[in-house]
Protein backbone atom coordinates (compact mmCIF):
# COMPACT_ATOMS: atom_id res chain seq x y z
CA UNK A 1 0.00 0.00 0.00
CA UNK A 2 1.32 3.50 -0.90
CA UNK A 3 2.43 5.65 2.04
CA UNK A 4 0.98 9.18 1.91
CA UNK A 5 3.59 11.94 1.93
CA UNK A 6 4.24 13.68 5.21
CA UNK A 7 2.87 17.17 5.87
CA UNK A 8 6.46 18.58 5.76
CA UNK A 9 7.02 17.18 2.26
CA UNK A 10 3.70 18.60 1.07
CA UNK A 11 4.59 22.06 2.38
CA UNK A 12 8.07 21.91 0.84
CA UNK A 13 6.59 20.90 -2.50
CA UNK A 14 4.10 23.77 -2.38
CA UNK A 15 6.85 26.25 -1.60
CA UNK A 16 8.97 24.95 -4.47
CA UNK A 17 6.02 25.21 -6.82
CA UNK A 18 5.43 28.78 -5.72
CA UNK A 19 9.07 29.67 -6.32
CA UNK A 20 8.92 28.12 -9.79
CA UNK A 21 5.84 30.18 -10.57
CA UNK A 22 7.45 33.41 -9.42
CA UNK A 23 10.73 32.91 -11.22
CA UNK A 24 9.06 31.58 -14.34
CA UNK A 25 7.00 34.74 -14.63
CA UNK A 26 10.11 36.88 -14.27
CA UNK A 27 9.13 38.38 -10.94
CA UNK A 28 11.97 40.27 -9.30
CA UNK A 29 12.09 41.24 -5.67
CA UNK A 30 12.97 44.80 -4.70
CA UNK A 31 16.47 45.21 -3.34
CA UNK A 32 15.23 45.91 0.22
CA UNK A 33 12.45 43.27 0.25
CA UNK A 34 12.52 40.54 2.95
CA UNK A 35 14.53 37.54 1.87
CA UNK A 36 12.38 34.54 0.85
CA UNK A 37 14.19 31.21 0.61
CA UNK A 38 14.76 29.95 -2.94
CA UNK A 39 13.58 33.24 -4.54
CA UNK A 40 16.56 35.12 -6.05
CA UNK A 41 16.95 38.81 -5.21
CA UNK A 42 17.99 41.24 -7.92
CA UNK A 43 21.45 42.75 -7.89
CA UNK A 44 21.37 46.40 -9.01
CA UNK A 45 23.43 47.16 -12.09
CA UNK A 46 26.60 49.23 -11.52
CA UNK A 47 25.73 52.85 -10.80
CA UNK A 48 21.98 52.16 -10.91
CA UNK A 49 20.90 54.82 -8.40
CA UNK A 50 22.91 57.54 -10.14
CA UNK A 51 21.69 56.43 -13.57
CA UNK A 52 18.06 56.57 -12.46
CA UNK A 53 18.61 60.05 -11.03
CA UNK A 54 20.28 61.06 -14.29
CA UNK A 55 17.24 59.80 -16.20
CA UNK A 56 15.00 61.87 -13.92
CA UNK A 57 17.08 64.96 -14.66
CA UNK A 58 16.82 64.39 -18.41
CA UNK A 59 13.08 63.81 -18.22
CA UNK A 60 12.70 67.05 -16.27
CA UNK A 61 14.78 69.08 -18.74
CA UNK A 62 13.15 71.44 -21.24
CA UNK A 63 16.27 71.71 -23.41
CA UNK A 64 16.12 70.81 -27.09
CA UNK A 65 16.09 67.04 -27.73
CA UNK A 66 16.02 66.29 -23.99
CA UNK A 67 13.19 63.81 -24.55
CA UNK A 68 15.23 61.94 -27.14
CA UNK A 69 18.23 61.85 -24.83
CA UNK A 70 16.10 60.56 -21.98
CA UNK A 71 14.74 57.82 -24.22
CA UNK A 72 18.25 56.66 -25.11
CA UNK A 73 19.11 56.25 -21.42
CA UNK A 74 15.73 54.68 -20.63
CA UNK A 75 16.23 52.01 -23.27
CA UNK A 76 19.78 51.34 -22.08
CA UNK A 77 18.51 50.76 -18.54
CA UNK A 78 15.76 48.44 -19.68
CA UNK A 79 18.18 46.47 -21.84
CA UNK A 80 20.38 46.12 -18.74
CA UNK A 81 17.40 44.48 -16.99
CA UNK A 82 16.55 47.34 -14.65
CA UNK A 83 12.88 46.72 -13.72
CA UNK A 84 10.30 48.62 -15.74
CA UNK A 85 8.64 50.11 -12.65
CA UNK A 86 11.91 51.61 -11.43
CA UNK A 87 12.60 53.16 -14.82
CA UNK A 88 9.05 54.48 -15.11
CA UNK A 89 8.93 56.03 -11.63
CA UNK A 90 12.15 58.10 -11.61
CA UNK A 91 12.08 61.57 -10.11
CA UNK A 92 14.25 64.54 -10.97
CA UNK A 93 17.02 65.56 -8.54
CA UNK A 94 15.91 68.48 -6.38
CA UNK A 95 18.92 70.79 -6.81
CA UNK A 96 21.55 71.66 -9.38
CA UNK A 97 24.19 70.04 -7.17
CA UNK A 98 22.23 66.79 -7.11
CA UNK A 99 21.94 66.88 -10.90
CA UNK A 100 25.71 67.20 -11.21
CA UNK A 101 26.16 64.36 -8.70
CA UNK A 102 23.82 62.16 -10.74
CA UNK A 103 25.70 62.71 -14.01
CA UNK A 104 29.17 62.47 -12.53
CA UNK A 105 28.22 59.52 -10.33
CA UNK A 106 26.90 57.72 -13.40
CA UNK A 107 30.21 58.20 -15.21
CA UNK A 108 32.19 56.97 -12.20
CA UNK A 109 30.08 53.91 -11.43
CA UNK A 110 28.25 52.72 -14.56
CA UNK A 111 29.27 49.58 -16.42
CA UNK A 112 31.82 49.91 -19.24
CA UNK A 113 29.22 49.03 -21.88
CA UNK A 114 27.01 52.01 -21.09
CA UNK A 115 29.85 54.48 -20.41
CA UNK A 116 30.03 55.85 -24.01
CA UNK A 117 26.33 56.76 -23.88
CA UNK A 118 26.55 58.20 -20.36
CA UNK A 119 29.62 60.24 -21.29
CA UNK A 120 27.98 61.72 -24.37
CA UNK A 121 24.77 62.44 -22.48
CA UNK A 122 26.77 64.25 -19.82
CA UNK A 123 28.72 66.34 -22.32
CA UNK A 124 25.55 67.26 -24.21
CA UNK A 125 23.72 68.18 -21.02
CA UNK A 126 26.54 70.46 -19.97
CA UNK A 127 26.71 72.09 -23.40
CA UNK A 128 22.99 72.80 -23.74
CA UNK A 129 22.40 73.93 -20.14
CA UNK A 130 25.51 76.11 -19.91
CA UNK A 131 25.82 75.86 -16.11
CA UNK A 132 29.45 75.00 -15.39
CA UNK A 133 29.94 76.15 -11.81
CA UNK A 134 29.34 72.89 -9.95
CA UNK A 135 31.12 70.37 -12.18
CA UNK A 136 34.40 68.78 -11.13
CA UNK A 137 37.65 70.47 -12.08
CA UNK A 138 39.67 68.81 -14.88
CA UNK A 139 42.53 66.53 -13.91
CA UNK A 140 46.21 67.31 -13.88
CA UNK A 141 47.82 63.86 -14.00
CA UNK A 142 48.55 61.50 -16.89
CA UNK A 143 45.72 59.21 -17.87
CA UNK A 144 45.90 55.46 -17.50
CA UNK A 145 44.51 55.31 -21.05
CA UNK A 146 47.32 57.41 -22.49
CA UNK A 147 46.77 56.36 -26.11
CA UNK A 148 43.20 57.67 -25.95
CA UNK A 149 44.49 61.03 -24.71
CA UNK A 150 47.10 61.04 -27.49
CA UNK A 151 44.36 60.51 -30.10
CA UNK A 152 42.36 63.38 -28.64
CA UNK A 153 45.47 65.56 -28.79
CA UNK A 154 46.03 64.76 -32.46
CA UNK A 155 42.43 65.76 -33.21
CA UNK A 156 42.96 69.03 -31.35
CA UNK A 157 46.13 69.82 -33.30
CA UNK A 158 44.33 69.12 -36.58
CA UNK A 159 41.60 71.60 -35.62
CA UNK A 160 44.19 74.22 -34.64
CA UNK A 161 45.81 73.80 -38.05
CA UNK A 162 42.47 74.37 -39.77
CA UNK A 163 41.79 77.48 -37.67
CA UNK A 164 45.22 78.93 -38.42
CA UNK A 165 44.57 78.41 -42.12
CA UNK A 166 41.12 80.01 -41.92
CA UNK A 167 42.57 83.00 -40.07
CA UNK A 168 45.33 83.42 -42.64
CA UNK A 169 42.82 83.40 -45.51
CA UNK A 170 40.25 85.67 -43.84
CA UNK A 171 39.81 89.07 -45.50
CA UNK A 172 38.12 90.55 -42.43
CA UNK A 173 40.71 91.33 -39.76
CA UNK A 174 38.10 91.08 -37.01
CA UNK A 175 37.17 87.56 -38.11
CA UNK A 176 40.82 86.59 -38.35
CA UNK A 177 41.40 87.77 -34.78
CA UNK A 178 38.39 85.82 -33.48
CA UNK A 179 39.51 82.65 -35.22
CA UNK A 180 43.01 82.98 -33.78
CA UNK A 181 41.51 83.44 -30.29
CA UNK A 182 39.61 80.18 -30.73
CA UNK A 183 42.87 78.51 -31.81
CA UNK A 184 44.57 79.84 -28.66
CA UNK A 185 41.83 78.27 -26.57
CA UNK A 186 42.52 74.93 -28.21
CA UNK A 187 46.25 75.41 -27.68
CA UNK A 188 45.59 75.72 -23.94
CA UNK A 189 43.53 72.55 -24.05
CA UNK A 190 46.27 70.75 -25.97
CA UNK A 191 48.71 71.45 -23.13
CA UNK A 192 46.54 69.48 -20.74
CA UNK A 193 46.03 66.72 -23.31
CA UNK A 194 49.80 66.44 -23.72
CA UNK A 195 50.11 65.86 -19.99
CA UNK A 196 47.27 63.35 -20.05
CA UNK A 197 48.90 61.42 -22.90
CA UNK A 198 52.29 61.26 -21.23
CA UNK A 199 54.76 59.10 -23.12
CA UNK A 200 52.07 58.18 -25.67
CA UNK A 201 52.43 61.58 -27.35
CA UNK A 202 53.56 61.28 -30.96
CA UNK A 203 54.98 63.93 -33.31
CA UNK A 204 52.30 66.05 -34.90
CA UNK A 205 51.79 65.72 -38.67
CA UNK A 206 53.51 68.35 -40.79
CA UNK A 207 50.32 69.07 -42.68
CA UNK A 208 46.68 68.08 -43.07
CA UNK A 209 44.42 67.30 -45.99
CA UNK A 210 42.53 70.61 -46.14
CA UNK A 211 42.16 73.09 -49.00
CA UNK A 212 44.55 76.03 -48.90
CA UNK A 213 42.41 78.35 -51.00
CA UNK A 214 39.26 79.24 -49.11
CA UNK A 215 36.37 81.59 -49.75
CA UNK A 216 34.67 83.09 -46.69
CA UNK A 217 31.88 80.51 -46.93
CA UNK A 218 34.32 77.66 -47.38
CA UNK A 219 36.23 78.87 -44.34
CA UNK A 220 33.08 78.85 -42.21
CA UNK A 221 32.21 75.37 -43.40
CA UNK A 222 35.73 74.09 -42.75
CA UNK A 223 35.65 75.54 -39.25
CA UNK A 224 32.24 74.06 -38.48
CA UNK A 225 33.15 70.60 -39.70
CA UNK A 226 36.51 70.75 -37.93
CA UNK A 227 34.79 71.35 -34.60
CA UNK A 228 32.20 68.66 -35.32
CA UNK A 229 34.98 66.17 -35.92
CA UNK A 230 36.81 67.36 -32.82
CA UNK A 231 33.76 66.70 -30.63
CA UNK A 232 33.38 63.30 -32.28
CA UNK A 233 37.04 62.49 -31.60
CA UNK A 234 36.71 63.43 -27.94
CA UNK A 235 33.52 61.38 -27.58
CA UNK A 236 35.29 58.51 -29.32
CA UNK A 237 37.60 58.12 -26.32
CA UNK A 238 34.80 56.96 -23.99
CA UNK A 239 34.79 53.30 -25.12
CA UNK A 240 38.45 53.10 -24.08
CA UNK A 241 38.03 54.68 -20.64
CA UNK A 242 36.14 51.96 -18.78
CA UNK A 243 39.14 51.43 -16.52
CA UNK A 244 39.98 55.11 -16.10
CA UNK A 245 36.95 56.95 -14.81
CA UNK A 246 38.92 60.05 -13.84
CA UNK A 247 39.71 60.44 -17.53
CA UNK A 248 36.09 59.74 -18.46
CA UNK A 249 35.00 62.56 -16.15
CA UNK A 250 37.43 64.92 -17.87
CA UNK A 251 36.33 64.31 -21.46
CA UNK A 252 32.96 66.14 -21.14
CA UNK A 253 34.91 69.23 -20.06
CA UNK A 254 37.00 69.01 -23.21
CA UNK A 255 33.83 68.78 -25.27
CA UNK A 256 32.30 71.76 -23.46
CA UNK A 257 35.47 73.81 -24.09
CA UNK A 258 35.57 72.95 -27.79
CA UNK A 259 31.90 73.80 -28.32
CA UNK A 260 32.26 77.13 -26.50
CA UNK A 261 35.22 78.07 -28.68
CA UNK A 262 33.22 77.26 -31.82
CA UNK A 263 29.98 78.97 -30.83
CA UNK A 264 30.49 82.52 -32.09
CA UNK A 265 32.13 81.82 -35.46
CA UNK A 266 31.24 78.22 -36.23
CA UNK A 267 27.96 77.50 -34.41
CA UNK A 268 27.01 73.84 -34.35
CA UNK A 269 23.50 72.50 -34.57
CA UNK A 270 22.18 70.92 -31.38
CA UNK A 271 22.06 67.18 -32.08
CA UNK A 272 20.57 64.51 -29.85
CA UNK A 273 24.13 63.76 -28.71
CA UNK A 274 27.10 66.03 -29.19
CA UNK A 275 29.97 64.04 -30.57
CA UNK A 276 28.06 62.18 -33.27
CA UNK A 277 30.20 61.61 -36.32
CA UNK A 278 29.11 64.28 -38.85
CA UNK A 279 29.42 61.74 -41.65
CA UNK A 280 26.57 59.81 -40.00
CA UNK A 281 24.31 62.79 -39.42
Coordinates of C-alpha atoms in Angstrom, one line a residue:
X1 CA 0.0 0.0 0.0
X2 CA 1.3 3.5 -0.9
X3 CA 2.4 5.7 2.0
X4 CA 1.0 9.2 1.9
X5 CA 3.6 11.9 1.9
X6 CA 4.2 13.7 5.2
X7 CA 2.9 17.2 5.9
X8 CA 6.5 18.6 5.8
X9 CA 7.0 17.2 2.3
X10 CA 3.7 18.6 1.1
X11 CA 4.6 22.1 2.4
X12 CA 8.1 21.9 0.8
X13 CA 6.6 20.9 -2.5
X14 CA 4.1 23.8 -2.4
X15 CA 6.8 26.3 -1.6
X16 CA 9.0 24.9 -4.5
X17 CA 6.0 25.2 -6.8
X18 CA 5.4 28.8 -5.7
X19 CA 9.1 29.7 -6.3
X20 CA 8.9 28.1 -9.8
X21 CA 5.8 30.2 -10.6
X22 CA 7.5 33.4 -9.4
X23 CA 10.7 32.9 -11.2
X24 CA 9.1 31.6 -14.3
X25 CA 7.0 34.7 -14.6
X26 CA 10.1 36.9 -14.3
X27 CA 9.1 38.4 -10.9
X28 CA 12.0 40.3 -9.3
X29 CA 12.1 41.2 -5.7
X30 CA 13.0 44.8 -4.7
X31 CA 16.5 45.2 -3.3
X32 CA 15.2 45.9 0.2
X33 CA 12.5 43.3 0.2
X34 CA 12.5 40.5 3.0
X35 CA 14.5 37.5 1.9
X36 CA 12.4 34.5 0.9
X37 CA 14.2 31.2 0.6
X38 CA 14.8 29.9 -2.9
X39 CA 13.6 33.2 -4.5
X40 CA 16.6 35.1 -6.0
X41 CA 16.9 38.8 -5.2
X42 CA 18.0 41.2 -7.9
X43 CA 21.4 42.7 -7.9
X44 CA 21.4 46.4 -9.0
X45 CA 23.4 47.2 -12.1
X46 CA 26.6 49.2 -11.5
X47 CA 25.7 52.9 -10.8
X48 CA 22.0 52.2 -10.9
X49 CA 20.9 54.8 -8.4
X50 CA 22.9 57.5 -10.1
X51 CA 21.7 56.4 -13.6
X52 CA 18.1 56.6 -12.5
X53 CA 18.6 60.1 -11.0
X54 CA 20.3 61.1 -14.3
X55 CA 17.2 59.8 -16.2
X56 CA 15.0 61.9 -13.9
X57 CA 17.1 65.0 -14.7
X58 CA 16.8 64.4 -18.4
X59 CA 13.1 63.8 -18.2
X60 CA 12.7 67.0 -16.3
X61 CA 14.8 69.1 -18.7
X62 CA 13.1 71.4 -21.2
X63 CA 16.3 71.7 -23.4
X64 CA 16.1 70.8 -27.1
X65 CA 16.1 67.0 -27.7
X66 CA 16.0 66.3 -24.0
X67 CA 13.2 63.8 -24.5
X68 CA 15.2 61.9 -27.1
X69 CA 18.2 61.8 -24.8
X70 CA 16.1 60.6 -22.0
X71 CA 14.7 57.8 -24.2
X72 CA 18.3 56.7 -25.1
X73 CA 19.1 56.2 -21.4
X74 CA 15.7 54.7 -20.6
X75 CA 16.2 52.0 -23.3
X76 CA 19.8 51.3 -22.1
X77 CA 18.5 50.8 -18.5
X78 CA 15.8 48.4 -19.7
X79 CA 18.2 46.5 -21.8
X80 CA 20.4 46.1 -18.7
X81 CA 17.4 44.5 -17.0
X82 CA 16.5 47.3 -14.7
X83 CA 12.9 46.7 -13.7
X84 CA 10.3 48.6 -15.7
X85 CA 8.6 50.1 -12.7
X86 CA 11.9 51.6 -11.4
X87 CA 12.6 53.2 -14.8
X88 CA 9.0 54.5 -15.1
X89 CA 8.9 56.0 -11.6
X90 CA 12.1 58.1 -11.6
X91 CA 12.1 61.6 -10.1
X92 CA 14.2 64.5 -11.0
X93 CA 17.0 65.6 -8.5
X94 CA 15.9 68.5 -6.4
X95 CA 18.9 70.8 -6.8
X96 CA 21.6 71.7 -9.4
X97 CA 24.2 70.0 -7.2
X98 CA 22.2 66.8 -7.1
X99 CA 21.9 66.9 -10.9
X100 CA 25.7 67.2 -11.2
X101 CA 26.2 64.4 -8.7
X102 CA 23.8 62.2 -10.7
X103 CA 25.7 62.7 -14.0
X104 CA 29.2 62.5 -12.5
X105 CA 28.2 59.5 -10.3
X106 CA 26.9 57.7 -13.4
X107 CA 30.2 58.2 -15.2
X108 CA 32.2 57.0 -12.2
X109 CA 30.1 53.9 -11.4
X110 CA 28.3 52.7 -14.6
X111 CA 29.3 49.6 -16.4
X112 CA 31.8 49.9 -19.2
X113 CA 29.2 49.0 -21.9
X114 CA 27.0 52.0 -21.1
X115 CA 29.9 54.5 -20.4
X116 CA 30.0 55.9 -24.0
X117 CA 26.3 56.8 -23.9
X118 CA 26.5 58.2 -20.4
X119 CA 29.6 60.2 -21.3
X120 CA 28.0 61.7 -24.4
X121 CA 24.8 62.4 -22.5
X122 CA 26.8 64.3 -19.8
X123 CA 28.7 66.3 -22.3
X124 CA 25.6 67.3 -24.2
X125 CA 23.7 68.2 -21.0
X126 CA 26.5 70.5 -20.0
X127 CA 26.7 72.1 -23.4
X128 CA 23.0 72.8 -23.7
X129 CA 22.4 73.9 -20.1
X130 CA 25.5 76.1 -19.9
X131 CA 25.8 75.9 -16.1
X132 CA 29.4 75.0 -15.4
X133 CA 29.9 76.1 -11.8
X134 CA 29.3 72.9 -10.0
X135 CA 31.1 70.4 -12.2
X136 CA 34.4 68.8 -11.1
X137 CA 37.6 70.5 -12.1
X138 CA 39.7 68.8 -14.9
X139 CA 42.5 66.5 -13.9
X140 CA 46.2 67.3 -13.9
X141 CA 47.8 63.9 -14.0
X142 CA 48.6 61.5 -16.9
X143 CA 45.7 59.2 -17.9
X144 CA 45.9 55.5 -17.5
X145 CA 44.5 55.3 -21.1
X146 CA 47.3 57.4 -22.5
X147 CA 46.8 56.4 -26.1
X148 CA 43.2 57.7 -25.9
X149 CA 44.5 61.0 -24.7
X150 CA 47.1 61.0 -27.5
X151 CA 44.4 60.5 -30.1
X152 CA 42.4 63.4 -28.6
X153 CA 45.5 65.6 -28.8
X154 CA 46.0 64.8 -32.5
X155 CA 42.4 65.8 -33.2
X156 CA 43.0 69.0 -31.3
X157 CA 46.1 69.8 -33.3
X158 CA 44.3 69.1 -36.6
X159 CA 41.6 71.6 -35.6
X160 CA 44.2 74.2 -34.6
X161 CA 45.8 73.8 -38.0
X162 CA 42.5 74.4 -39.8
X163 CA 41.8 77.5 -37.7
X164 CA 45.2 78.9 -38.4
X165 CA 44.6 78.4 -42.1
X166 CA 41.1 80.0 -41.9
X167 CA 42.6 83.0 -40.1
X168 CA 45.3 83.4 -42.6
X169 CA 42.8 83.4 -45.5
X170 CA 40.2 85.7 -43.8
X171 CA 39.8 89.1 -45.5
X172 CA 38.1 90.6 -42.4
X173 CA 40.7 91.3 -39.8
X174 CA 38.1 91.1 -37.0
X175 CA 37.2 87.6 -38.1
X176 CA 40.8 86.6 -38.3
X177 CA 41.4 87.8 -34.8
X178 CA 38.4 85.8 -33.5
X179 CA 39.5 82.7 -35.2
X180 CA 43.0 83.0 -33.8
X181 CA 41.5 83.4 -30.3
X182 CA 39.6 80.2 -30.7
X183 CA 42.9 78.5 -31.8
X184 CA 44.6 79.8 -28.7
X185 CA 41.8 78.3 -26.6
X186 CA 42.5 74.9 -28.2
X187 CA 46.3 75.4 -27.7
X188 CA 45.6 75.7 -23.9
X189 CA 43.5 72.5 -24.1
X190 CA 46.3 70.7 -26.0
X191 CA 48.7 71.4 -23.1
X192 CA 46.5 69.5 -20.7
X193 CA 46.0 66.7 -23.3
X194 CA 49.8 66.4 -23.7
X195 CA 50.1 65.9 -20.0
X196 CA 47.3 63.3 -20.0
X197 CA 48.9 61.4 -22.9
X198 CA 52.3 61.3 -21.2
X199 CA 54.8 59.1 -23.1
X200 CA 52.1 58.2 -25.7
X201 CA 52.4 61.6 -27.4
X202 CA 53.6 61.3 -31.0
X203 CA 55.0 63.9 -33.3
X204 CA 52.3 66.0 -34.9
X205 CA 51.8 65.7 -38.7
X206 CA 53.5 68.4 -40.8
X207 CA 50.3 69.1 -42.7
X208 CA 46.7 68.1 -43.1
X209 CA 44.4 67.3 -46.0
X210 CA 42.5 70.6 -46.1
X211 CA 42.2 73.1 -49.0
X212 CA 44.6 76.0 -48.9
X213 CA 42.4 78.4 -51.0
X214 CA 39.3 79.2 -49.1
X215 CA 36.4 81.6 -49.7
X216 CA 34.7 83.1 -46.7
X217 CA 31.9 80.5 -46.9
X218 CA 34.3 77.7 -47.4
X219 CA 36.2 78.9 -44.3
X220 CA 33.1 78.9 -42.2
X221 CA 32.2 75.4 -43.4
X222 CA 35.7 74.1 -42.8
X223 CA 35.6 75.5 -39.3
X224 CA 32.2 74.1 -38.5
X225 CA 33.1 70.6 -39.7
X226 CA 36.5 70.7 -37.9
X227 CA 34.8 71.3 -34.6
X228 CA 32.2 68.7 -35.3
X229 CA 35.0 66.2 -35.9
X230 CA 36.8 67.4 -32.8
X231 CA 33.8 66.7 -30.6
X232 CA 33.4 63.3 -32.3
X233 CA 37.0 62.5 -31.6
X234 CA 36.7 63.4 -27.9
X235 CA 33.5 61.4 -27.6
X236 CA 35.3 58.5 -29.3
X237 CA 37.6 58.1 -26.3
X238 CA 34.8 57.0 -24.0
X239 CA 34.8 53.3 -25.1
X240 CA 38.5 53.1 -24.1
X241 CA 38.0 54.7 -20.6
X242 CA 36.1 52.0 -18.8
X243 CA 39.1 51.4 -16.5
X244 CA 40.0 55.1 -16.1
X245 CA 37.0 56.9 -14.8
X246 CA 38.9 60.0 -13.8
X247 CA 39.7 60.4 -17.5
X248 CA 36.1 59.7 -18.5
X249 CA 35.0 62.6 -16.1
X250 CA 37.4 64.9 -17.9
X251 CA 36.3 64.3 -21.5
X252 CA 33.0 66.1 -21.1
X253 CA 34.9 69.2 -20.1
X254 CA 37.0 69.0 -23.2
X255 CA 33.8 68.8 -25.3
X256 CA 32.3 71.8 -23.5
X257 CA 35.5 73.8 -24.1
X258 CA 35.6 73.0 -27.8
X259 CA 31.9 73.8 -28.3
X260 CA 32.3 77.1 -26.5
X261 CA 35.2 78.1 -28.7
X262 CA 33.2 77.3 -31.8
X263 CA 30.0 79.0 -30.8
X264 CA 30.5 82.5 -32.1
X265 CA 32.1 81.8 -35.5
X266 CA 31.2 78.2 -36.2
X267 CA 28.0 77.5 -34.4
X268 CA 27.0 73.8 -34.3
X269 CA 23.5 72.5 -34.6
X270 CA 22.2 70.9 -31.4
X271 CA 22.1 67.2 -32.1
X272 CA 20.6 64.5 -29.9
X273 CA 24.1 63.8 -28.7
X274 CA 27.1 66.0 -29.2
X275 CA 30.0 64.0 -30.6
X276 CA 28.1 62.2 -33.3
X277 CA 30.2 61.6 -36.3
X278 CA 29.1 64.3 -38.9
X279 CA 29.4 61.7 -41.7
X280 CA 26.6 59.8 -40.0
X281 CA 24.3 62.8 -39.4

